[in-house]
Tab-separated table of C-alpha atoms in Angstrom:
chain	number	residue	atom	x	y	z
F	493	UNK	CA	6.184	-46.507	-49.631
F	494	UNK	CA	4.750	-46.045	-53.140
F	495	UNK	CA	1.086	-45.601	-53.866
F	496	UNK	CA	-1.250	-47.870	-55.816
F	497	UNK	CA	-3.967	-46.015	-57.695
F	498	UNK	CA	-7.361	-47.431	-58.505
F	499	UNK	CA	-10.083	-45.813	-60.596
F	500	UNK	CA	-13.502	-47.330	-60.739
F	501	UNK	CA	-16.364	-46.392	-63.003
F	502	UNK	CA	-15.257	-42.752	-63.091
F	503	UNK	CA	-17.663	-40.179	-64.397
F	504	UNK	CA	-17.339	-36.539	-65.076
F	505	UNK	CA	-19.694	-34.048	-66.883
F	506	UNK	CA	-18.063	-31.238	-68.930
F	507	UNK	CA	-20.561	-28.554	-69.932
F	508	UNK	CA	-23.430	-30.972	-69.761
F	509	UNK	CA	-21.827	-33.775	-71.725
F	510	UNK	CA	-20.374	-37.012	-70.226
F	511	UNK	CA	-16.575	-37.002	-70.562
F	512	UNK	CA	-16.107	-40.572	-69.260
F	513	UNK	CA	-18.233	-43.564	-70.015
F	514	UNK	CA	-17.344	-45.067	-66.553
F	515	UNK	CA	-13.585	-45.197	-66.689
F	516	UNK	CA	-11.857	-47.911	-64.751
F	517	UNK	CA	-8.184	-48.940	-64.388
F	518	UNK	CA	-5.398	-49.515	-61.874
F	519	UNK	CA	-1.894	-48.385	-61.591
F	520	UNK	CA	0.424	-50.520	-59.503
F	521	UNK	CA	2.540	-49.157	-56.708
F	522	UNK	CA	6.111	-48.481	-57.740
F	523	UNK	CA	5.384	-48.933	-61.475
F	524	UNK	CA	5.315	-46.464	-64.353
F	525	UNK	CA	2.013	-46.244	-66.054
F	526	UNK	CA	1.496	-44.329	-69.298
F	527	UNK	CA	-1.858	-42.948	-70.397
F	528	UNK	CA	-2.235	-42.653	-74.119
F	529	UNK	CA	-5.294	-41.568	-75.984
F	530	UNK	CA	-6.903	-39.291	-78.655
F	531	UNK	CA	-7.103	-35.548	-78.211
F	532	UNK	CA	-9.865	-34.299	-75.911
F	533	UNK	CA	-10.448	-37.725	-74.214
F	534	UNK	CA	-9.799	-36.188	-70.827
F	535	UNK	CA	-6.344	-37.354	-69.957
F	536	UNK	CA	-5.349	-34.081	-68.201
F	537	UNK	CA	-8.720	-33.927	-66.475
F	538	UNK	CA	-8.094	-37.469	-65.145
F	539	UNK	CA	-4.898	-36.471	-63.481
F	540	UNK	CA	-6.606	-33.336	-62.186
F	541	UNK	CA	-9.352	-35.456	-60.670
F	542	UNK	CA	-6.804	-37.847	-59.080
F	543	UNK	CA	-4.835	-35.015	-57.659
F	544	UNK	CA	-7.921	-33.264	-56.181
F	545	UNK	CA	-7.661	-30.232	-58.558
F	546	UNK	CA	-10.845	-31.128	-60.279
F	547	UNK	CA	-13.918	-32.906	-58.991
F	548	UNK	CA	-15.491	-36.082	-60.413
F	549	UNK	CA	-19.283	-36.507	-60.817
F	550	UNK	CA	-19.296	-40.233	-59.987
F	551	UNK	CA	-17.287	-43.273	-59.461
F	552	UNK	CA	-14.582	-44.026	-57.009
F	553	UNK	CA	-10.908	-43.129	-56.988
F	554	UNK	CA	-8.396	-44.227	-54.397
F	555	UNK	CA	-4.676	-43.620	-53.847
F	556	UNK	CA	-3.154	-45.810	-51.250
F	557	UNK	CA	-1.191	-44.324	-48.215
F	558	UNK	CA	-0.438	-40.925	-49.836
F	559	UNK	CA	1.139	-38.490	-47.484
F	560	UNK	CA	1.652	-34.713	-47.525
F	561	UNK	CA	4.845	-33.630	-49.199
F	562	UNK	CA	5.161	-36.921	-51.142
F	563	UNK	CA	3.124	-36.144	-54.244
F	564	UNK	CA	4.335	-34.172	-57.250
F	565	UNK	CA	2.488	-33.155	-60.410
F	566	UNK	CA	4.076	-31.656	-63.536
F	567	UNK	CA	1.329	-29.571	-65.306
F	568	UNK	CA	1.100	-29.598	-68.947
F	569	UNK	CA	1.498	-25.961	-68.771
F	570	UNK	CA	4.920	-25.964	-67.064
F	571	UNK	CA	5.361	-22.332	-67.944
F	572	UNK	CA	2.566	-21.100	-65.720
F	573	UNK	CA	3.448	-23.260	-62.827
F	574	UNK	CA	6.997	-22.037	-62.428
F	575	UNK	CA	7.530	-19.036	-60.240
F	576	UNK	CA	8.982	-16.370	-62.632
F	577	UNK	CA	10.191	-14.186	-59.824
F	578	UNK	CA	12.484	-16.971	-58.580
F	579	UNK	CA	15.693	-18.321	-60.034
F	580	UNK	CA	15.571	-21.847	-61.499
F	581	UNK	CA	17.502	-22.994	-58.332
F	582	UNK	CA	14.942	-21.274	-56.134
F	583	UNK	CA	12.070	-22.812	-58.165
F	584	UNK	CA	13.416	-26.352	-57.640
F	585	UNK	CA	14.013	-25.474	-53.963
F	586	UNK	CA	10.473	-24.282	-53.469
F	587	UNK	CA	8.838	-27.637	-52.454
F	588	UNK	CA	11.689	-28.208	-49.998
F	589	UNK	CA	11.323	-24.719	-48.512
F	590	UNK	CA	7.754	-25.503	-47.953
F	591	UNK	CA	8.866	-28.404	-45.848
F	592	UNK	CA	11.304	-26.100	-43.908
F	593	UNK	CA	14.304	-28.103	-45.017
F	594	UNK	CA	17.662	-26.635	-44.280
F	595	UNK	CA	19.681	-24.586	-46.815
F	596	UNK	CA	22.406	-27.241	-46.783
F	597	UNK	CA	19.959	-29.990	-47.440
F	598	UNK	CA	18.315	-28.061	-50.286
F	599	UNK	CA	21.628	-27.424	-51.912
F	600	UNK	CA	22.746	-30.948	-51.684
F	601	UNK	CA	19.525	-32.310	-52.995
F	602	UNK	CA	19.476	-29.977	-56.010
F	603	UNK	CA	23.089	-30.673	-56.737
F	604	UNK	CA	22.573	-34.371	-56.918
F	605	UNK	CA	19.503	-33.867	-59.189
F	606	UNK	CA	21.490	-31.539	-61.323
F	607	UNK	CA	24.070	-34.122	-61.683
F	608	UNK	CA	21.685	-36.963	-62.389
F	609	UNK	CA	19.898	-35.043	-64.999
F	610	UNK	CA	23.054	-33.302	-66.336
F	611	UNK	CA	21.464	-29.902	-66.659
F	612	UNK	CA	23.401	-27.877	-69.207
F	613	UNK	CA	22.240	-24.436	-68.007
F	614	UNK	CA	22.931	-22.043	-65.170
F	615	UNK	CA	20.435	-22.722	-62.385
F	616	UNK	CA	20.874	-19.232	-61.192
F	617	UNK	CA	19.017	-17.865	-64.259
F	618	UNK	CA	15.400	-17.045	-64.133
F	619	UNK	CA	12.826	-19.058	-66.037
F	620	UNK	CA	12.300	-16.247	-68.620
F	621	UNK	CA	15.986	-16.432	-69.505
F	622	UNK	CA	15.709	-20.170	-70.448
F	623	UNK	CA	14.340	-21.936	-73.439
F	624	UNK	CA	11.027	-23.770	-73.326
F	625	UNK	CA	12.814	-27.138	-73.022
F	626	UNK	CA	15.029	-25.876	-70.212
F	627	UNK	CA	12.016	-24.395	-68.366
F	628	UNK	CA	10.369	-27.851	-68.664
F	629	UNK	CA	13.526	-29.410	-67.212
F	630	UNK	CA	13.237	-27.088	-64.281
F	631	UNK	CA	9.600	-28.029	-63.669
F	632	UNK	CA	10.667	-31.653	-63.856
F	633	UNK	CA	13.500	-31.228	-61.425
F	634	UNK	CA	11.148	-29.339	-59.120
F	635	UNK	CA	8.752	-32.222	-59.102
F	636	UNK	CA	11.598	-34.664	-58.109
F	637	UNK	CA	13.090	-32.352	-55.522
F	638	UNK	CA	10.799	-33.670	-52.803
F	639	UNK	CA	11.455	-37.284	-53.844
F	640	UNK	CA	7.682	-37.991	-54.222
F	641	UNK	CA	6.279	-41.397	-53.739
F	642	UNK	CA	3.701	-40.469	-56.236
F	643	UNK	CA	4.452	-38.563	-59.577
F	644	UNK	CA	2.035	-37.262	-62.094
F	645	UNK	CA	3.394	-35.939	-65.368
F	646	UNK	CA	1.389	-34.355	-68.069
F	647	UNK	CA	3.442	-34.581	-71.234
F	648	UNK	CA	6.695	-33.752	-69.318
F	649	UNK	CA	9.004	-33.771	-72.343
F	650	UNK	CA	6.751	-32.015	-74.935
F	651	UNK	CA	9.026	-28.964	-75.164
F	652	UNK	CA	12.283	-30.983	-75.532
F	653	UNK	CA	13.959	-31.970	-78.780
F	654	UNK	CA	14.404	-35.596	-79.407
F	655	UNK	CA	18.028	-35.770	-78.242
F	656	UNK	CA	17.207	-34.072	-74.974
F	657	UNK	CA	14.040	-36.092	-74.432
F	658	UNK	CA	16.109	-39.281	-74.847
F	659	UNK	CA	18.498	-37.931	-72.272
F	660	UNK	CA	15.700	-37.151	-69.843
F	661	UNK	CA	14.285	-40.649	-70.256
F	662	UNK	CA	17.573	-42.144	-69.414
F	663	UNK	CA	17.915	-39.944	-66.381
F	664	UNK	CA	14.352	-40.585	-65.231
F	665	UNK	CA	14.997	-44.318	-65.401
F	666	UNK	CA	18.089	-43.883	-63.187
F	667	UNK	CA	16.027	-41.921	-60.751
F	668	UNK	CA	13.192	-44.308	-60.949
F	669	UNK	CA	15.485	-47.402	-60.255
F	670	UNK	CA	16.785	-45.632	-57.168
F	671	UNK	CA	13.496	-44.303	-55.647
F	672	UNK	CA	10.740	-46.468	-57.186
F	673	UNK	CA	7.950	-43.908	-57.090
F	674	UNK	CA	4.488	-44.698	-58.601
F	675	UNK	CA	4.577	-42.708	-61.878
F	676	UNK	CA	1.501	-41.992	-63.876
F	677	UNK	CA	2.200	-39.923	-66.988
F	678	UNK	CA	0.348	-38.687	-70.081
F	679	UNK	CA	2.262	-38.906	-73.359
F	680	UNK	CA	1.457	-37.935	-76.926
F	681	UNK	CA	4.447	-39.963	-78.123
F	682	UNK	CA	4.020	-43.733	-78.449
F	683	UNK	CA	7.746	-44.378	-78.402
F	684	UNK	CA	8.061	-42.404	-75.238
F	685	UNK	CA	5.157	-44.180	-73.523
F	686	UNK	CA	6.363	-47.601	-74.392
F	687	UNK	CA	10.023	-46.732	-73.710
F	688	UNK	CA	9.246	-45.703	-70.098
F	689	UNK	CA	6.075	-47.374	-68.931
F	690	UNK	CA	5.476	-50.995	-67.831
F	691	UNK	CA	1.749	-50.543	-68.535
F	692	UNK	CA	0.251	-48.485	-71.200
F	693	UNK	CA	-3.384	-47.497	-70.752
F	694	UNK	CA	-5.029	-46.706	-74.136
F	695	UNK	CA	-8.171	-44.613	-73.884
F	696	UNK	CA	-10.962	-44.269	-76.323
F	697	UNK	CA	-12.573	-41.285	-77.852
F	698	UNK	CA	-15.192	-39.394	-75.877
F	699	UNK	CA	-17.133	-40.636	-73.947
F	700	UNK	CA	-13.898	-42.077	-72.790
F	701	UNK	CA	-13.278	-45.602	-71.517
F	702	UNK	CA	-10.166	-47.735	-71.448
F	703	UNK	CA	-9.801	-49.244	-74.866
F	704	UNK	CA	-6.896	-51.553	-73.893
F	705	UNK	CA	-4.187	-51.964	-71.268
F	706	UNK	CA	-0.926	-53.149	-72.821
F	707	UNK	CA	1.943	-54.522	-70.573
F	708	UNK	CA	5.567	-53.970	-71.298
F	709	UNK	CA	7.533	-56.353	-69.205
F	710	UNK	CA	10.924	-55.390	-70.696
F	711	UNK	CA	13.509	-54.827	-67.968
F	712	UNK	CA	14.756	-51.457	-66.822
F	713	UNK	CA	17.030	-49.687	-67.736
F	714	UNK	CA	15.750	-49.568	-71.238
F	715	UNK	CA	18.448	-48.204	-73.412
F	716	UNK	CA	18.728	-46.950	-76.997
F	717	UNK	CA	19.235	-50.641	-77.979
F	718	UNK	CA	15.899	-51.465	-76.353
F	719	UNK	CA	14.293	-48.997	-78.833
F	720	UNK	CA	15.617	-51.194	-81.729
F	721	UNK	CA	14.594	-54.519	-80.197
F	722	UNK	CA	11.965	-56.721	-81.834
F	723	UNK	CA	10.027	-56.876	-78.623
F	724	UNK	CA	9.845	-53.173	-78.379
F	725	UNK	CA	8.480	-52.857	-81.891
F	726	UNK	CA	5.929	-55.448	-81.147
F	727	UNK	CA	4.633	-53.647	-78.108
F	728	UNK	CA	4.744	-50.377	-79.912
F	729	UNK	CA	2.713	-51.809	-82.752
F	730	UNK	CA	0.203	-53.215	-80.271
F	731	UNK	CA	-0.249	-49.751	-78.730
F	732	UNK	CA	-0.617	-48.250	-82.169
F	733	UNK	CA	-3.180	-50.858	-83.213
F	734	UNK	CA	-5.197	-50.220	-80.012
F	735	UNK	CA	-4.923	-46.485	-80.549
F	736	UNK	CA	-6.031	-46.668	-84.232
F	737	UNK	CA	-9.135	-48.618	-83.049
F	738	UNK	CA	-9.868	-46.306	-80.108
F	739	UNK	CA	-9.467	-43.121	-82.158
F	740	UNK	CA	-11.378	-44.611	-85.108
F	741	UNK	CA	-8.657	-43.652	-87.636
K	921	UNK	CA	19.704	4.243	-78.141
K	922	UNK	CA	16.295	5.017	-76.800
K	923	UNK	CA	17.586	7.660	-74.563
K	924	UNK	CA	18.888	9.664	-77.501
K	925	UNK	CA	15.348	10.311	-78.761
K	926	UNK	CA	14.095	11.212	-75.297
K	927	UNK	CA	15.655	14.730	-75.613
K	928	UNK	CA	13.562	15.562	-78.646
K	929	UNK	CA	10.395	16.078	-76.740
K	930	UNK	CA	11.636	18.845	-74.395
K	931	UNK	CA	13.592	20.471	-77.231
K	932	UNK	CA	10.477	20.549	-79.443
K	933	UNK	CA	8.432	22.057	-76.602
K	934	UNK	CA	10.975	24.806	-75.934
K	935	UNK	CA	11.211	25.475	-79.731
K	936	UNK	CA	7.492	25.868	-80.176
K	937	UNK	CA	7.288	27.974	-76.970
K	938	UNK	CA	10.101	30.286	-78.400
K	939	UNK	CA	8.437	30.545	-81.780
K	940	UNK	CA	5.043	31.496	-80.301
K	941	UNK	CA	6.838	34.022	-78.092
K	942	UNK	CA	8.857	35.531	-80.900
K	943	UNK	CA	5.993	35.947	-83.135
K	944	UNK	CA	3.969	37.392	-80.224
K	945	UNK	CA	1.106	35.068	-80.930
K	946	UNK	CA	0.308	35.471	-77.296
K	947	UNK	CA	0.654	38.642	-75.239
K	948	UNK	CA	4.180	38.362	-73.834
K	949	UNK	CA	2.721	39.394	-70.429
K	950	UNK	CA	0.952	36.094	-70.263
K	951	UNK	CA	3.679	33.980	-71.869
K	952	UNK	CA	7.204	34.997	-71.038
K	953	UNK	CA	10.066	33.643	-73.164
K	954	UNK	CA	11.192	30.156	-72.261
K	955	UNK	CA	14.689	31.519	-71.455
K	956	UNK	CA	13.351	33.961	-68.958
K	957	UNK	CA	11.200	31.211	-67.375
K	958	UNK	CA	14.085	28.732	-67.265
K	959	UNK	CA	16.345	31.492	-65.688
K	960	UNK	CA	13.569	32.228	-63.101
K	961	UNK	CA	13.419	28.565	-62.371
K	962	UNK	CA	17.129	28.469	-61.871
K	963	UNK	CA	16.837	31.625	-59.698
K	964	UNK	CA	14.130	30.361	-57.435
K	965	UNK	CA	15.926	27.146	-56.934
K	966	UNK	CA	19.415	28.413	-56.408
K	967	UNK	CA	18.227	31.350	-54.151
K	968	UNK	CA	16.580	28.780	-51.871
K	969	UNK	CA	13.231	30.647	-51.989
K	970	UNK	CA	11.769	27.834	-54.162
K	971	UNK	CA	13.515	25.101	-52.312
K	972	UNK	CA	11.576	25.958	-49.246
K	973	UNK	CA	8.346	25.564	-51.093
K	974	UNK	CA	9.521	22.502	-52.808
K	975	UNK	CA	10.659	20.860	-49.473
K	976	UNK	CA	7.321	21.604	-47.897
K	977	UNK	CA	5.388	20.034	-50.817
K	978	UNK	CA	7.646	17.062	-50.971
K	979	UNK	CA	7.366	16.516	-47.231
K	980	UNK	CA	3.585	16.494	-47.476
K	981	UNK	CA	3.513	14.229	-50.595
K	982	UNK	CA	5.934	11.727	-49.035
K	983	UNK	CA	3.977	11.568	-45.832
K	984	UNK	CA	0.556	11.294	-47.542
K	985	UNK	CA	2.045	8.558	-49.880
K	986	UNK	CA	3.714	6.714	-46.867
K	987	UNK	CA	0.402	6.612	-44.924
K	988	UNK	CA	-1.434	5.562	-48.027
K	989	UNK	CA	0.996	2.661	-48.589
K	990	UNK	CA	1.021	1.501	-44.928
K	991	UNK	CA	-2.723	1.465	-44.832
K	992	UNK	CA	-3.491	0.608	-48.451
K	993	UNK	CA	-1.241	-2.311	-49.149
K	994	UNK	CA	-2.177	-4.538	-46.280
K	995	UNK	CA	-5.758	-3.705	-46.752
K	996	UNK	CA	-5.618	-4.512	-50.366
K	997	UNK	CA	-3.839	-7.844	-49.727
K	998	UNK	CA	-6.421	-8.702	-47.069
K	999	UNK	CA	-9.475	-7.768	-49.133
K	1000	UNK	CA	-8.035	-9.479	-52.236
K	1001	UNK	CA	-7.421	-12.689	-50.451
K	1002	UNK	CA	-11.084	-13.412	-50.341
K	1003	UNK	CA	-12.976	-12.312	-53.414
K	1004	UNK	CA	-16.273	-12.429	-51.407
K	1005	UNK	CA	-15.016	-9.939	-49.021
K	1006	UNK	CA	-13.748	-7.697	-51.746
K	1007	UNK	CA	-17.002	-7.826	-53.719
K	1008	UNK	CA	-18.859	-6.782	-50.557
K	1009	UNK	CA	-16.774	-3.562	-50.052
K	1010	UNK	CA	-16.175	-2.905	-53.842
K	1011	UNK	CA	-18.899	-0.364	-53.917
K	1012	UNK	CA	-17.422	1.775	-51.151
K	1013	UNK	CA	-13.953	1.730	-52.753
K	1014	UNK	CA	-15.215	2.425	-56.232
K	1015	UNK	CA	-17.594	5.177	-55.007
K	1016	UNK	CA	-14.790	7.147	-53.203
K	1017	UNK	CA	-12.348	6.345	-55.939
K	1018	UNK	CA	-14.711	8.106	-58.365
K	1019	UNK	CA	-15.320	11.060	-56.009
K	1020	UNK	CA	-12.730	13.796	-56.787
K	1021	UNK	CA	-10.595	13.846	-53.637
K	1022	UNK	CA	-10.609	17.694	-53.584
K	1023	UNK	CA	-14.411	17.618	-53.194
K	1024	UNK	CA	-13.717	15.910	-49.791
K	1025	UNK	CA	-11.366	18.617	-48.768
K	1026	UNK	CA	-13.823	20.743	-46.876
K	1027	UNK	CA	-14.892	17.797	-44.887
K	1028	UNK	CA	-11.206	17.014	-43.961
K	1029	UNK	CA	-10.840	20.624	-42.998
K	1030	UNK	CA	-13.672	20.331	-40.498
K	1031	UNK	CA	-12.087	17.189	-39.028
K	1032	UNK	CA	-8.441	18.324	-38.928
K	1033	UNK	CA	-8.747	22.154	-39.056
K	1034	UNK	CA	-6.708	24.386	-41.360
K	1035	UNK	CA	-3.486	22.358	-40.816
K	1036	UNK	CA	-0.963	20.377	-42.661
K	1037	UNK	CA	-2.701	17.236	-41.337
K	1038	UNK	CA	-5.823	18.014	-43.338
K	1039	UNK	CA	-3.818	18.296	-46.578
K	1040	UNK	CA	-1.892	15.172	-45.892
K	1041	UNK	CA	-5.010	13.244	-44.754
K	1042	UNK	CA	-7.061	14.035	-47.903
K	1043	UNK	CA	-4.050	13.061	-50.157
K	1044	UNK	CA	-3.426	9.968	-48.189
K	1045	UNK	CA	-7.146	9.070	-48.379
K	1046	UNK	CA	-7.225	9.350	-52.085
K	1047	UNK	CA	-4.032	7.590	-52.670
K	1048	UNK	CA	-4.840	4.747	-50.309
K	1049	UNK	CA	-7.929	3.897	-52.229
K	1050	UNK	CA	-5.958	3.580	-55.413
K	1051	UNK	CA	-3.521	1.304	-53.673
K	1052	UNK	CA	-6.111	-0.794	-52.067
K	1053	UNK	CA	-7.964	-1.192	-55.314
K	1054	UNK	CA	-4.904	-2.064	-57.310
K	1055	UNK	CA	-3.377	-4.442	-54.761
K	1056	UNK	CA	-6.611	-6.324	-54.297
K	1057	UNK	CA	-7.122	-6.586	-58.054
K	1058	UNK	CA	-3.586	-7.978	-58.389
K	1059	UNK	CA	-4.276	-10.567	-55.681
K	1060	UNK	CA	-7.674	-11.580	-57.196
K	1061	UNK	CA	-6.473	-11.783	-60.750
K	1062	UNK	CA	-3.087	-13.603	-60.056
K	1063	UNK	CA	-2.568	-16.853	-62.006
K	1064	UNK	CA	-4.295	-19.709	-60.266
K	1065	UNK	CA	-2.012	-22.294	-61.749
K	1066	UNK	CA	0.922	-21.335	-59.481
K	1067	UNK	CA	-1.312	-21.431	-56.303
K	1068	UNK	CA	-2.536	-24.841	-57.391
K	1069	UNK	CA	1.066	-26.046	-57.879
K	1070	UNK	CA	1.933	-24.837	-54.305
K	1071	UNK	CA	-1.054	-26.566	-52.924
K	1072	UNK	CA	-0.042	-29.756	-54.417
K	1073	UNK	CA	3.331	-29.445	-52.902
K	1074	UNK	CA	1.583	-29.207	-49.550
K	1075	UNK	CA	2.064	-25.614	-48.956
K	1076	UNK	CA	0.124	-24.050	-45.996
K	1077	UNK	CA	-2.251	-21.020	-46.676
K	1078	UNK	CA	0.311	-18.668	-45.130
K	1079	UNK	CA	3.062	-20.055	-47.324
K	1080	UNK	CA	0.906	-19.800	-50.401
K	1081	UNK	CA	0.136	-16.168	-49.467
K	1082	UNK	CA	3.713	-15.311	-48.821
K	1083	UNK	CA	5.399	-17.113	-51.639
K	1084	UNK	CA	2.861	-16.843	-54.367
K	1085	UNK	CA	-0.030	-14.481	-53.981
K	1086	UNK	CA	1.978	-11.520	-52.654
K	1087	UNK	CA	4.451	-11.875	-55.606
K	1088	UNK	CA	1.711	-12.524	-58.062
K	1089	UNK	CA	-0.046	-9.142	-56.992
K	1090	UNK	CA	3.175	-7.100	-57.187
K	1091	UNK	CA	2.902	-5.838	-60.844
K	1092	UNK	CA	-0.586	-4.560	-60.284
K	1093	UNK	CA	0.464	-3.156	-56.909
K	1094	UNK	CA	3.212	-1.299	-58.467
K	1095	UNK	CA	0.774	0.280	-61.008
K	1096	UNK	CA	-1.241	1.378	-58.026
K	1097	UNK	CA	1.776	2.912	-56.308
K	1098	UNK	CA	2.787	4.885	-59.287
K	1099	UNK	CA	-0.735	6.266	-59.730
K	1100	UNK	CA	-0.993	6.882	-56.066
K	1101	UNK	CA	2.237	9.020	-55.858
K	1102	UNK	CA	1.037	11.074	-58.731
K	1103	UNK	CA	-2.374	11.719	-57.211
K	1104	UNK	CA	-0.761	12.559	-53.838
K	1105	UNK	CA	1.252	15.298	-55.669
K	1106	UNK	CA	-1.952	16.563	-57.372
K	1107	UNK	CA	-4.009	16.712	-54.294
K	1108	UNK	CA	-1.199	18.301	-52.169
K	1109	UNK	CA	-0.580	21.052	-54.745
K	1110	UNK	CA	-4.239	21.888	-55.095
K	1111	UNK	CA	-4.821	22.056	-51.388
K	1112	UNK	CA	-1.801	24.245	-51.020
K	1113	UNK	CA	-3.425	26.735	-53.386
K	1114	UNK	CA	-6.551	27.394	-51.524
K	1115	UNK	CA	-6.085	26.782	-47.818
K	1116	UNK	CA	-3.909	29.051	-45.650
K	1117	UNK	CA	-0.333	27.906	-46.139
K	1118	UNK	CA	2.766	29.932	-46.287
K	1119	UNK	CA	4.875	27.275	-47.916
K	1120	UNK	CA	4.462	24.836	-50.798
K	1121	UNK	CA	4.606	24.934	-54.519
K	1122	UNK	CA	0.877	25.230	-54.927
K	1123	UNK	CA	1.058	28.253	-52.715
K	1124	UNK	CA	3.904	29.577	-54.707
K	1125	UNK	CA	2.019	29.260	-57.971
K	1126	UNK	CA	-1.134	30.951	-56.735
K	1127	UNK	CA	0.824	33.709	-55.083
K	1128	UNK	CA	2.792	34.433	-58.222
K	1129	UNK	CA	-0.440	34.595	-60.165
K	1130	UNK	CA	-2.016	37.055	-57.712
K	1131	UNK	CA	1.166	39.185	-57.900
K	1132	UNK	CA	1.140	38.905	-61.601
K	1133	UNK	CA	4.720	37.599	-61.428
K	1134	UNK	CA	3.975	35.501	-64.456
K	1135	UNK	CA	7.628	34.229	-64.999
K	1136	UNK	CA	7.677	32.958	-61.451
K	1137	UNK	CA	4.275	31.253	-61.992
K	1138	UNK	CA	5.519	29.419	-65.054
K	1139	UNK	CA	8.819	28.508	-63.322
K	1140	UNK	CA	6.851	27.076	-60.365
K	1141	UNK	CA	4.552	25.092	-62.690
K	1142	UNK	CA	7.619	23.697	-64.355
K	1143	UNK	CA	9.025	22.760	-60.997
K	1144	UNK	CA	5.845	20.916	-60.210
K	1145	UNK	CA	5.979	19.062	-63.404
K	1146	UNK	CA	9.510	18.110	-62.886
K	1147	UNK	CA	8.775	16.639	-59.497
K	1148	UNK	CA	5.922	14.727	-60.885
K	1149	UNK	CA	7.965	13.401	-63.733
K	1150	UNK	CA	10.738	12.268	-61.341
K	1151	UNK	CA	8.345	10.504	-59.118
K	1152	UNK	CA	6.967	8.641	-62.120
K	1153	UNK	CA	10.468	7.866	-63.421
K	1154	UNK	CA	11.635	6.520	-60.014
K	1155	UNK	CA	8.818	4.089	-59.893
K	1156	UNK	CA	9.276	3.023	-63.493
K	1157	UNK	CA	12.928	2.276	-62.819
K	1158	UNK	CA	12.096	0.407	-59.699
K	1159	UNK	CA	9.564	-1.573	-61.584
K	1160	UNK	CA	12.048	-2.504	-64.298
K	1161	UNK	CA	14.616	-3.485	-61.678
K	1162	UNK	CA	12.400	-5.514	-59.325
K	1163	UNK	CA	9.753	-6.812	-61.657
K	1164	UNK	CA	11.931	-7.924	-64.581
K	1165	UNK	CA	10.065	-11.126	-64.810
K	1166	UNK	CA	6.698	-9.613	-65.390
K	1167	UNK	CA	6.551	-8.814	-69.087
K	1168	UNK	CA	8.303	-11.970	-69.970
């Protein structure tokens, strides 16, 4: 059961200043929604408020039938959320250990994840022995280990090179096709946002409101050919135009 | 490569010592030659006479340190788990941490009598404070992002404590342990000097001084230094092995 999210007239004060000018939008259950907006418009804070890490100062938020153990959140700072004393394998296993899953179950789950995402490094290495991109991949796999019904990702592919981020997008789509979680993710990359999301929420500058919501109805899986299609370019341009207006470029 | 340079320090020390001795810059009665001192050190160790003292001191240090760990670590973890609780007892910890342990020795003598227990107790007390302080500090100042991540995964408070906070505090705890074992040695050796004991390196040093057996005194001081150095080295090696992830 996936989770629909609704945000209504959200308000938050940061050091005395209004961060949001009554932010409202919805994310549909089982869909991928991208949040795109200028720097400092409170994208990460939005995910933090929705996940209960930060508090809002007004407005309503609701997430439908969310259950314990079925939510994952990949922080922007993946490095500081991995457990450096554990191997990559044990990091990915951690959310399952919390649920007291058996060792065999954990091993099987991680093996299938590793296969799906074709990790090219030894999972028995510690995070400090891995590159930034590999660490980010570990954080990503850890977030999927519990097969969340709701997944927040704050720039999940920022440390990956283009080639690897394309690979990740492909694998994520495969995973999405199978499990259909609700995904809300922040991206700094228009191509990535349009490639993955079925709705792109473009935010304005501070005090932040929703500048425009752009739908992308192209069917999944979206391949490399999709990136070249006319429709893709049109949607990408739409987002870019909305962004340029919102950021007052 | 690094180890090659490590030998330079001791060689340099012995060289300067030999030069000072040869030029008789200090009355040889007060500063015997390094070779005589090293030979004396060799003799007191191989004859067993020094080993008895060494064993007595080591036993006291190990016991004091063990007691300090058993009391200090759980207490530090507990106090650190709630910053409010820690702040409310911070003064007591800081006050006694700032009080030289040896100043408390007469008090411990009254409580425990002129026994081994009083020596061990005062060293354990001083060391436990250091361990409590460092462990609690490690818990309080651990990265919050990892705790947050675990909370989001649905971890219970106990799971967060066991899987995150405990680990997060380890580097600082280790610093505490290393300082605590050094302090245990210091306190034990000092107490051995002044309070009726027949065995112990501290006793041996003061005895040699009273008898004007200066070579023996220097040899015993060297022995104490070597013990302290080994303690420190053991903890550093353990740190490097078990806490590989910290500096990265």
